[in-house]
Amino acid sequence: MDIRICIASPEDAEELLKIYAPYVLHTAVSFEYDVPSVEEFRRRIVFTLQKYPYLKAVSQGRIVGYAYAGPFHSRAAYAWGVESSVYVREDIRRKGVGERLYQALEKALRLQNILNINACIATPVQEDEYLNRNSVLFHQRMGYRMVGEFYRCGYKFGRWYNMVWMEKHLSEHPDEPAPVKRFPEIQREFEKML
């Protein structure tokens, strides 16, 4: 599959939302109950791009997946960590799109001097028609390790689901880490790497 990774823009909101909506409506991958409006999704993209990367995967002129990073926590000491998310169009999962998106996301985050990537992942108590452990397995393949699990903390479709945290270190942790750069500061350099 021919895939090109690009920086997403607010104008992509409607197409990205078409990828995300089935995860809200038909799965417990997302703990949201209602599909956000296009305007709300656009606002989320704008907010993210002020500081972090928001990437899209394009194949044959169509967006087939996206990934982004956001703050892990608002306190200053957490500045070198982010939370990541990735979503791929339902009909082309397991074709390398998520892997390519995450590889590009990691390049951007390294340029920003980010050291830790954290993923908050819904997991089933027992696999069902709404949720399996594929996301955990994907993150393990990408080099993440399990760091914690919250039991029966999310309720959707009339059942309880667990949530796990996984993390990946992008680099060594020096005694004096370099300041974190905002995504716009490294955007040109990153685009040359794509």
Short mmCIF file of C-alpha atoms in Angstrom, two decimals:
data_model
loop_
_atom_site.label_atom_id
_atom_site.label_comp_id
_atom_site.label_asym_id
_atom_site.label_seq_id
_atom_site.Cartn_x
_atom_site.Cartn_y
_atom_site.Cartn_z
CA MET A 1 0.00 0.00 0.00
CA ASP A 2 1.37 3.39 -1.03
CA ILE A 3 1.17 5.69 2.00
CA ARG A 4 2.28 9.29 2.35
CA ILE A 5 2.49 10.89 5.80
CA CYS A 6 1.63 14.61 6.01
CA ILE A 7 0.74 17.15 8.66
CA ALA A 8 -3.01 17.32 9.13
CA SER A 9 -4.82 20.64 9.04
CA PRO A 10 -8.12 21.91 10.43
CA GLU A 11 -9.54 21.60 6.89
CA ASP A 12 -9.13 17.81 7.23
CA ALA A 13 -11.57 17.66 10.16
CA GLU A 14 -14.51 16.22 8.23
CA GLU A 15 -12.48 13.46 6.61
CA LEU A 16 -10.67 12.60 9.85
CA LEU A 17 -13.97 12.50 11.71
CA LYS A 18 -15.26 9.90 9.24
CA ILE A 19 -12.38 7.67 10.36
CA TYR A 20 -12.99 8.34 14.05
CA ALA A 21 -16.80 8.12 14.16
CA PRO A 22 -17.04 4.30 13.81
CA TYR A 23 -14.70 3.91 16.79
CA VAL A 24 -17.13 5.98 18.87
CA LEU A 25 -20.34 4.43 17.54
CA HIS A 26 -19.41 0.77 17.22
CA THR A 27 -16.44 0.08 19.51
CA ALA A 28 -15.16 0.69 23.02
CA VAL A 29 -11.78 1.75 21.61
CA SER A 30 -12.95 5.30 22.29
CA PHE A 31 -14.72 5.97 25.57
CA GLU A 32 -16.64 8.85 23.99
CA TYR A 33 -20.37 8.13 23.70
CA ASP A 34 -21.23 10.72 21.06
CA VAL A 35 -19.45 11.55 17.82
CA PRO A 36 -18.13 15.11 18.07
CA SER A 37 -19.29 17.69 15.56
CA VAL A 38 -17.02 18.65 12.69
CA GLU A 39 -16.55 22.04 14.38
CA GLU A 40 -15.48 20.39 17.64
CA PHE A 41 -13.11 18.07 15.80
CA ARG A 42 -11.63 21.03 13.93
CA ARG A 43 -11.14 22.81 17.27
CA ARG A 44 -9.27 19.77 18.61
CA ILE A 45 -6.92 19.77 15.62
CA VAL A 46 -6.21 23.50 15.99
CA PHE A 47 -5.55 23.09 19.72
CA THR A 48 -3.18 20.15 19.19
CA LEU A 49 -1.16 21.80 16.41
CA GLN A 50 -0.34 24.77 18.65
CA LYS A 51 2.14 22.54 20.49
CA TYR A 52 2.13 18.97 19.16
CA PRO A 53 2.10 17.07 15.85
CA TYR A 54 -1.15 15.97 14.23
CA LEU A 55 -0.41 13.71 11.26
CA LYS A 56 -2.44 12.06 8.55
CA ALA A 57 -1.73 9.10 6.28
CA VAL A 58 -2.81 9.55 2.68
CA SER A 59 -3.20 6.79 0.11
CA GLN A 60 -4.51 7.33 -3.42
CA GLY A 61 -5.64 10.83 -2.50
CA ARG A 62 -7.68 9.77 0.55
CA ILE A 63 -6.89 10.08 4.23
CA VAL A 64 -6.67 6.54 5.61
CA GLY A 65 -5.50 7.21 9.17
CA TYR A 66 -4.21 9.79 11.59
CA ALA A 67 -2.12 10.09 14.74
CA TYR A 68 -1.41 12.90 17.14
CA ALA A 69 0.17 13.70 20.46
CA GLY A 70 -1.14 15.74 23.34
CA PRO A 71 -0.06 16.68 26.83
CA PHE A 72 0.40 13.79 29.21
CA HIS A 73 -0.42 16.08 32.14
CA SER A 74 -0.68 19.83 32.61
CA ARG A 75 1.92 20.19 35.38
CA ALA A 76 5.28 21.64 34.26
CA ALA A 77 7.37 18.65 35.34
CA TYR A 78 5.51 16.45 32.85
CA ALA A 79 6.52 18.60 29.85
CA TRP A 80 8.81 15.90 28.39
CA GLY A 81 5.98 13.38 28.13
CA VAL A 82 3.04 13.17 25.76
CA GLU A 83 0.00 10.98 25.23
CA SER A 84 -0.36 9.52 21.75
CA SER A 85 -3.39 8.39 19.75
CA VAL A 86 -3.74 6.65 16.39
CA TYR A 87 -6.81 5.76 14.32
CA VAL A 88 -6.90 3.92 11.00
CA ARG A 89 -9.79 3.54 8.59
CA GLU A 90 -11.65 0.33 9.46
CA ASP A 91 -11.28 -1.35 6.09
CA ILE A 92 -7.48 -1.04 5.90
CA ARG A 93 -6.30 -1.94 9.36
CA ARG A 94 -3.25 -4.23 9.62
CA LYS A 95 -1.66 -2.86 6.47
CA GLY A 96 1.09 -0.83 8.14
CA VAL A 97 -0.72 2.53 8.28
CA GLY A 98 -0.62 2.81 12.08
CA GLU A 99 3.03 1.82 12.15
CA ARG A 100 3.99 4.45 9.57
CA LEU A 101 2.02 7.11 11.44
CA TYR A 102 3.66 6.28 14.76
CA GLN A 103 7.15 6.21 13.23
CA ALA A 104 6.60 9.71 11.83
CA LEU A 105 5.05 10.90 15.09
CA GLU A 106 8.13 9.72 16.99
CA LYS A 107 10.43 11.63 14.61
CA ALA A 108 8.51 14.84 15.24
CA LEU A 109 8.46 14.30 19.00
CA ARG A 110 12.21 13.68 19.10
CA LEU A 111 12.74 17.00 17.31
CA GLN A 112 10.62 18.59 20.03
CA ASN A 113 12.87 17.03 22.72
CA ILE A 114 10.03 14.84 24.01
CA LEU A 115 11.39 11.85 25.94
CA ASN A 116 8.32 9.76 26.85
CA ILE A 117 5.28 8.69 24.85
CA ASN A 118 2.33 7.35 26.81
CA ALA A 119 -0.71 5.57 25.42
CA CYS A 120 -4.02 5.24 27.26
CA ILE A 121 -5.69 2.13 25.84
CA ALA A 122 -9.13 0.65 26.49
CA THR A 123 -8.90 -3.08 27.13
CA PRO A 124 -11.61 -5.68 27.66
CA VAL A 125 -12.07 -7.72 30.79
CA GLN A 126 -12.94 -10.39 28.22
CA GLU A 127 -12.79 -9.73 24.46
CA ASP A 128 -16.19 -9.01 22.92
CA GLU A 129 -17.72 -7.55 19.76
CA TYR A 130 -16.80 -4.01 20.86
CA LEU A 131 -13.23 -4.40 22.03
CA ASN A 132 -10.24 -6.73 21.73
CA ARG A 133 -6.59 -6.49 22.74
CA ASN A 134 -5.28 -5.55 19.28
CA SER A 135 -4.29 -2.03 20.34
CA VAL A 136 -2.21 -3.38 23.23
CA LEU A 137 -0.50 -5.85 20.88
CA PHE A 138 0.14 -3.08 18.32
CA HIS A 139 1.77 -0.86 20.94
CA GLN A 140 3.90 -3.76 22.17
CA ARG A 141 5.14 -4.29 18.59
CA MET A 142 5.95 -0.57 18.44
CA GLY A 143 8.17 -0.84 21.52
CA TYR A 144 5.79 0.25 24.26
CA ARG A 145 5.71 -1.51 27.61
CA MET A 146 2.84 -1.96 30.05
CA VAL A 147 3.03 0.30 33.09
CA GLY A 148 -0.39 0.09 34.70
CA GLU A 149 -4.00 -1.03 34.48
CA PHE A 150 -7.22 0.45 35.84
CA TYR A 151 -9.97 -2.10 36.28
CA ARG A 152 -13.58 -1.63 35.19
CA CYS A 153 -13.12 2.13 34.93
CA GLY A 154 -14.97 2.74 31.63
CA TYR A 155 -18.63 1.91 31.03
CA LYS A 156 -19.92 1.65 27.47
CA PHE A 157 -22.49 -0.51 25.67
CA GLY A 158 -23.81 -1.79 29.00
CA ARG A 159 -20.52 -3.29 30.17
CA TRP A 160 -17.36 -2.36 32.03
CA TYR A 161 -13.94 -2.05 30.42
CA ASN A 162 -10.43 -1.69 31.76
CA MET A 163 -7.87 0.90 30.71
CA VAL A 164 -4.11 0.40 30.53
CA TRP A 165 -1.22 2.80 30.30
CA MET A 166 1.72 1.86 28.09
CA GLU A 167 4.87 3.90 27.59
CA LYS A 168 7.85 4.19 25.31
CA HIS A 169 11.05 6.11 25.99
CA LEU A 170 12.30 7.92 22.90
CA SER A 171 15.70 8.72 24.33
CA GLU A 172 17.89 8.72 27.41
CA HIS A 173 16.80 10.94 30.27
CA PRO A 174 19.63 13.42 30.94
CA ASP A 175 20.07 15.23 34.24
CA GLU A 176 19.26 18.48 32.43
CA PRO A 177 16.89 17.80 29.52
CA ALA A 178 16.72 20.22 26.61
CA PRO A 179 13.66 22.47 26.67
CA VAL A 180 10.61 21.15 24.85
CA LYS A 181 9.93 22.91 21.55
CA ARG A 182 6.47 23.60 20.20
CA PHE A 183 5.59 21.75 17.01
CA PRO A 184 5.52 24.93 14.87
CA GLU A 185 9.18 25.52 15.85
CA ILE A 186 10.30 22.23 14.31
CA GLN A 187 7.66 21.85 11.60
CA ARG A 188 9.89 22.80 8.64
CA GLU A 189 12.68 20.50 9.74
CA PHE A 190 10.17 17.69 10.27
CA GLU A 191 8.57 18.19 6.84
CA LYS A 192 11.99 17.67 5.23
CA MET A 193 12.14 14.26 6.93
CA LEU A 194 8.81 13.09 5.51
#
